[in-house]
XYZ file of C-alpha atoms in Angstrom:
408
model
C 0.093 0.054 -0.114
C 2.674 2.487 0.759
C 4.549 1.251 -2.332
C 1.211 2.354 -4.359
C 1.384 5.797 -2.907
C 5.087 6.909 -3.498
C 4.645 7.559 -7.285
C 1.502 9.415 -6.355
C 3.623 11.813 -4.107
C 6.432 12.102 -6.461
C 3.762 13.109 -9.408
C 2.345 15.820 -6.956
C 6.153 16.931 -6.384
C 7.011 17.003 -10.245
C 3.460 18.809 -10.859
C 4.486 21.701 -8.052
C 7.862 21.948 -9.664
C 6.416 22.689 -13.277
C 4.207 25.088 -11.777
C 6.758 26.982 -9.964
C 8.899 26.923 -13.095
C 5.715 28.421 -15.165
C 5.155 31.137 -12.658
C 8.846 32.033 -12.643
C 8.836 32.515 -16.320
C 5.669 34.617 -16.314
C 7.356 36.800 -13.950
C 10.625 36.955 -16.142
C 8.468 38.127 -19.164
C 6.671 40.847 -16.930
C 9.822 42.125 -15.532
C 11.334 42.279 -19.143
C 8.406 44.068 -20.348
C 8.545 46.721 -17.507
C 12.040 47.270 -18.372
C 11.295 48.142 -21.966
C 11.209 51.706 -22.306
C 8.142 53.627 -24.206
C 10.081 55.655 -26.661
C 7.707 57.855 -28.398
C 5.152 60.467 -27.963
C 2.635 62.055 -30.383
C 5.249 64.883 -31.095
C 8.126 63.030 -31.673
C 10.254 60.350 -30.403
C 10.649 60.237 -26.507
C 14.264 59.016 -25.924
C 16.053 58.284 -22.857
C 18.359 55.715 -21.082
C 17.131 52.383 -22.209
C 17.723 51.052 -18.829
C 14.579 53.094 -17.483
C 10.942 53.105 -18.437
C 9.017 56.303 -19.403
C 5.515 56.310 -20.649
C 3.706 59.422 -22.253
C 0.116 59.236 -20.995
C -1.106 62.566 -22.663
C -0.058 64.997 -25.169
C -1.886 68.038 -25.233
C -0.726 70.887 -28.293
C -1.899 74.344 -29.481
C -1.226 74.919 -33.074
C -1.757 77.984 -34.465
C -1.506 78.753 -38.510
C -2.219 81.737 -40.524
C -1.741 80.116 -43.840
C 2.099 80.729 -43.872
C 3.386 80.367 -40.462
C 2.619 77.429 -37.923
C 3.353 77.740 -34.188
C 2.854 74.500 -31.875
C 2.931 74.818 -28.128
C 3.105 71.241 -26.740
C 2.836 69.897 -23.253
C 3.616 66.189 -22.414
C 2.313 64.302 -19.326
C 4.623 61.367 -18.366
C 5.534 58.911 -16.056
C 8.312 56.309 -15.390
C 11.210 55.768 -13.776
C 13.882 57.969 -15.766
C 15.887 60.834 -14.524
C 15.977 62.659 -17.454
C 14.452 62.472 -20.790
C 14.782 63.825 -24.603
C 12.767 63.796 -27.686
C 13.151 64.714 -31.330
C 10.487 66.522 -33.315
C 10.575 66.563 -37.253
C 9.650 70.317 -38.855
C 8.974 70.915 -42.655
C 11.205 74.104 -42.181
C 13.801 76.064 -39.983
C 12.128 76.595 -36.489
C 12.385 79.285 -33.592
C 12.017 77.453 -30.220
C 10.950 79.283 -26.982
C 9.427 78.517 -23.621
C 5.650 78.053 -23.996
C 2.990 79.697 -21.440
C 1.396 77.210 -19.225
C -1.728 79.954 -19.018
C -2.428 79.029 -22.223
C -3.424 75.637 -21.533
C -5.666 76.736 -18.470
C -7.450 79.432 -20.879
C -8.100 76.750 -23.280
C -9.684 74.151 -21.021
C -11.742 76.959 -19.572
C -12.886 78.137 -22.986
C -13.701 74.824 -24.595
C -15.558 73.265 -21.149
C -18.915 71.924 -21.627
C -21.684 74.439 -21.276
C -23.687 73.638 -17.985
C -27.515 73.723 -18.501
C -29.674 72.813 -15.412
C -32.777 70.614 -15.765
C -35.389 70.382 -12.802
C -37.526 67.032 -12.039
C -40.901 67.019 -10.254
C -40.961 64.109 -8.077
C -38.167 63.548 -5.397
C -35.301 61.132 -6.048
C -32.527 59.396 -3.869
C -31.180 62.021 -1.478
C -34.333 64.514 -1.987
C -36.618 64.873 1.069
C -37.845 62.347 2.335
C -35.589 60.043 0.713
C -32.240 61.551 1.937
C -29.749 59.883 3.651
C -26.552 60.976 5.687
C -23.030 59.480 5.708
C -20.395 59.447 7.522
C 18.381 71.509 -14.145
C 20.671 69.282 -15.436
C 23.550 70.951 -17.521
C 23.790 71.153 -21.306
C 26.415 68.280 -22.175
C 29.662 69.417 -23.709
C 29.531 69.626 -27.733
C 30.748 66.890 -29.571
C 32.239 66.632 -33.008
C 29.857 66.959 -35.640
C 29.126 63.795 -37.914
C 28.830 64.154 -41.523
C 25.543 64.583 -42.845
C 24.367 66.670 -39.967
C 24.145 70.403 -39.955
C 23.912 72.237 -36.282
C 21.646 75.351 -36.866
C 22.078 76.138 -33.339
C 22.032 74.895 -29.608
C 20.452 76.850 -26.715
C 19.502 76.408 -23.213
C 15.958 77.500 -22.599
C 14.919 77.187 -19.007
C 15.160 73.254 -18.111
C 15.308 72.448 -21.780
C 18.572 71.894 -23.842
C 17.721 72.336 -27.652
C 19.752 71.562 -30.496
C 18.140 72.371 -33.947
C 19.580 70.162 -36.651
C 19.525 69.474 -40.654
C 20.303 65.894 -41.740
C 20.804 64.330 -45.221
C 21.544 60.638 -43.647
C 19.133 59.223 -40.947
C 22.018 57.294 -39.736
C 24.142 60.316 -39.146
C 21.482 62.197 -37.449
C 21.234 59.265 -35.239
C 25.021 59.182 -34.362
C 25.068 62.677 -33.899
C 22.283 62.536 -31.373
C 23.935 59.538 -29.418
C 27.262 61.255 -29.301
C 25.621 64.198 -27.732
C 23.805 62.353 -25.089
C 20.772 61.389 -26.985
C 19.918 57.757 -26.316
C 17.822 56.602 -29.459
C 15.963 53.071 -30.309
C 17.876 51.471 -33.328
C 14.805 51.707 -34.977
C 14.240 55.353 -34.970
C 16.842 56.010 -37.959
C 14.299 53.953 -40.150
C 11.572 56.353 -39.068
C 13.451 59.115 -39.859
C 14.267 58.423 -43.549
C 10.675 60.153 -45.128
C 11.684 63.155 -43.188
C 15.319 63.349 -44.164
C 13.875 62.393 -47.743
C 11.633 65.353 -47.724
C 14.459 67.648 -46.310
C 12.882 68.430 -43.215
C 14.687 69.828 -40.124
C 14.704 68.709 -36.416
C 14.359 69.862 -33.052
C 16.045 67.688 -30.387
C 15.216 68.435 -26.664
C 16.900 67.090 -23.557
C 15.360 67.694 -20.500
C 16.214 66.957 -16.666
C 14.602 67.709 -13.435
C 15.836 70.449 -11.233
C 16.448 68.349 -8.209
C 19.075 65.644 -7.755
C 17.496 61.707 -7.698
C 14.073 63.185 -8.895
C 12.071 61.267 -11.460
C 10.401 62.691 -14.469
C 6.714 62.396 -13.688
C 3.566 64.490 -14.523
C 3.004 67.694 -16.908
C 6.474 68.846 -18.502
C 6.933 72.686 -19.183
C 5.347 73.514 -22.624
C 7.620 74.387 -25.460
C 6.609 76.640 -28.487
C 8.053 76.023 -31.898
C 7.221 78.211 -34.973
C 7.952 77.569 -38.321
C 7.017 78.413 -42.174
C 4.563 76.045 -43.580
C 1.982 76.857 -46.183
C -0.242 73.595 -44.884
C -1.377 72.838 -41.513
C 0.679 69.710 -40.727
C 1.048 68.013 -36.903
C 4.139 65.339 -37.062
C 2.987 62.062 -35.846
C 4.790 59.473 -37.684
C 7.632 58.738 -34.996
C 4.633 57.777 -32.586
C 5.072 54.190 -34.331
C 7.700 53.629 -32.089
C 5.449 53.699 -28.863
C 4.980 50.797 -26.907
C 2.150 52.149 -24.821
C -1.332 53.510 -26.078
C -1.230 57.322 -26.871
C -3.784 59.740 -26.427
C -3.603 63.351 -28.551
C -5.376 66.534 -27.674
C -5.068 69.374 -30.363
C -6.274 72.747 -30.004
C -6.165 74.406 -33.294
C -6.469 78.402 -34.254
C -6.566 79.413 -37.658
C -9.105 81.323 -39.964
C -11.930 78.733 -40.284
C -12.843 75.554 -38.867
C -10.235 72.505 -39.305
C -10.525 68.705 -39.544
C -7.858 66.201 -39.853
C -7.857 64.691 -43.254
C -7.613 61.126 -41.806
C -7.433 59.052 -38.721
C -3.558 58.009 -39.706
C -4.168 54.555 -37.911
C -5.887 55.814 -34.829
C -9.076 55.940 -33.508
C -11.500 58.529 -35.224
C -10.563 62.120 -34.353
C -13.680 63.462 -32.138
C -14.077 67.574 -32.297
C -15.228 68.586 -28.770
C -15.436 72.346 -29.370
C -15.369 74.738 -32.348
C -16.406 78.350 -32.408
C -15.066 81.755 -32.799
C -12.966 83.392 -29.889
C -11.810 86.517 -29.207
C -7.923 85.872 -27.987
C -6.938 87.667 -24.825
C -3.769 86.952 -22.664
C -1.342 84.048 -23.818
C -3.955 83.345 -26.236
C -3.820 86.765 -27.838
C 0.381 86.432 -27.834
C 0.156 83.288 -29.518
C -2.649 84.397 -32.022
C -0.944 87.818 -32.631
C 2.726 86.705 -33.364
C 6.159 85.299 -32.353
C 7.885 88.133 -30.213
C 11.219 87.161 -31.758
C 12.962 86.105 -28.759
C 13.045 82.544 -29.888
C 16.515 80.805 -30.891
C 16.731 82.462 -34.183
C 18.644 85.252 -32.689
C 15.952 87.419 -32.312
C 14.844 87.844 -35.736
C 11.632 86.248 -34.912
C 9.409 83.955 -37.327
C 9.060 84.851 -40.924
C 5.852 86.399 -41.409
C 5.284 87.759 -37.634
C 6.797 91.037 -36.742
C 6.154 92.553 -33.155
C 2.608 92.025 -32.001
C 1.144 91.800 -35.565
C 0.303 88.940 -37.462
C 1.147 88.002 -41.035
C -2.009 89.876 -42.623
C -0.493 92.968 -40.844
C -3.203 93.420 -38.032
C -2.902 93.292 -34.220
C -4.136 89.688 -32.950
C -7.047 91.134 -31.017
C -9.836 89.960 -33.813
C -11.590 86.583 -33.688
C -10.225 83.482 -34.696
C -11.669 80.123 -34.993
C -10.726 77.317 -32.198
C -11.370 73.871 -33.185
C -10.479 71.377 -30.416
C -9.863 67.439 -31.392
C -9.226 64.435 -29.208
C -8.027 61.437 -30.727
C -6.722 57.960 -29.067
C -4.033 55.512 -30.920
C -4.531 52.185 -28.955
C -2.058 50.609 -31.236
C 0.514 53.434 -32.069
C 2.607 50.683 -34.520
C -0.509 51.088 -36.777
C 0.093 55.352 -37.114
C 0.547 55.603 -40.906
C 2.348 59.375 -41.052
C 1.502 62.766 -39.867
C -1.828 64.771 -39.228
C -2.829 67.140 -42.055
C -5.680 69.502 -40.868
C -7.735 71.036 -43.641
C -10.573 73.445 -43.855
C -14.246 71.810 -43.094
C -16.765 72.513 -45.449
C -18.578 74.609 -42.906
C -17.488 76.594 -40.007
C -20.282 74.947 -38.045
C -20.048 75.723 -34.134
C -19.952 72.887 -31.613
C -20.097 72.690 -27.824
C -20.301 70.008 -25.392
C -23.270 70.463 -22.957
C -23.345 68.972 -19.420
C -26.982 68.796 -17.604
C -27.158 69.210 -14.098
C -30.591 68.042 -12.284
C -32.100 69.394 -9.252
C -35.498 69.147 -7.496
C -38.069 71.651 -8.797
C -38.646 74.365 -6.030
C -40.429 77.501 -5.147
C -39.405 79.539 -2.485
C -37.191 76.803 -1.056
C -40.102 74.228 -0.835
C -40.403 71.536 -3.121
C -43.399 72.107 -6.053
C -44.269 68.491 -5.476
C -45.154 69.157 -1.722
C -46.910 72.451 -2.670
C -48.697 70.295 -5.482
C -49.695 67.594 -3.262
C -50.488 69.407 -0.066
C -52.345 71.950 -2.413
C -54.253 69.228 -3.976
C -55.030 67.745 -0.267
C -56.168 71.113 0.848
C -58.689 71.393 -1.985
C -60.116 68.014 -1.509
C -60.633 68.686 2.126
C -62.237 71.845 1.571
C -64.624 70.116 -1.314
C -65.050 67.663 1.329
C -65.960 70.317 4.227
C -68.191 72.100 1.530
C -70.450 69.046 0.270
C -70.901 68.243 4.514
C -71.745 71.941 5.259
C -74.272 72.161 2.398
C -75.563 68.926 3.554
C -76.134 70.143 7.234
C -77.567 73.540 6.078
C -80.657 71.821 3.869
C -83.906 72.376 5.322
C -85.949 69.197 6.501
C -89.026 69.137 4.522
C -91.890 67.196 6.866
C -93.675 64.295 5.433
C -96.626 64.912 3.678
C -100.116 63.716 5.429
C -101.377 60.878 3.967
C -105.001 60.685 3.359
C -107.152 57.883 3.736
C -110.301 57.583 2.278
C -113.498 56.942 4.300
C -114.847 53.464 4.132
C -117.359 52.377 1.889
C -120.858 52.140 3.435
């Protein structure tokens, strides 16, 4: 009998070992996936130390286009273990770069917030009487020798950012230059840069490190503002194909008319959550009017903008059309190219509406109470009236009954 039980015990032991091996393998796979960096963001390729991880959860950008000049103010929300980070953004023409104004995003969030409309209901709901209830800055790296095929237009420090503006005729040479200057890139980035090199685009490479020592980059980064000449409204997205995590893009587009993306470029259908004419004020007016000439172009400013006047020669205080667009990319590897935005057939205004519901009251008293109480009072009064009328009615004595005399 003991001999019969030993093989069963051995089989159970072997089974436990196999299960343990499977669990350890699954843990190893998870650790490898956690160590894999999320290299890309919507505005360009996020690059950093490959031993760390970083995810771009949300990218929000403001795009201003007057038909000749495009300005992009971008803000990234990131999370990860990287102590520093960098990204590269292709642009169709030479760009100026300056720090953006965080007030710009606060203003746009306020302008595009849903309109609130109040609706009332008659009968009480949960929470209303009688159903209510109670309850308890890193320094820039030293310049390195330039590689063949790469031109350095400028290298500046803007607040916490180390900005390099580059030209390149060879994607491999561009990757080598960035690597030699402290920009860690995935090997696959060079292949994704080829279409931009073929079109003779230029590049803005940006490094960022938190001010404190041993501090990880997390939260919303300071915004950056890029300006460049462009006869079409384009937002670079191709490099987002390298992302390892789903991407979310928010675009505020300021132009003369309502603008819409030409296509989904491999993501979910773009959703317009606001469209309408606005009168730019504050940070919006500064963006709408011009580039003030304090960017990284040596004080010359952006082509087509001079002082506080736009390319049409008027101050940027008139109305402009704001289109706010949301789009998600559940599988970034399916992204097919850059966003191109075109004028919509009509300047149709749109705004979301949020409804709030409350019990209908008059003078602080629920209308249903007044209605029910009033009805009961009316019924009581009617009953009292009927009873009163009944009591006041005179009592008529019964008529005398005539008995005929007896027959003789």
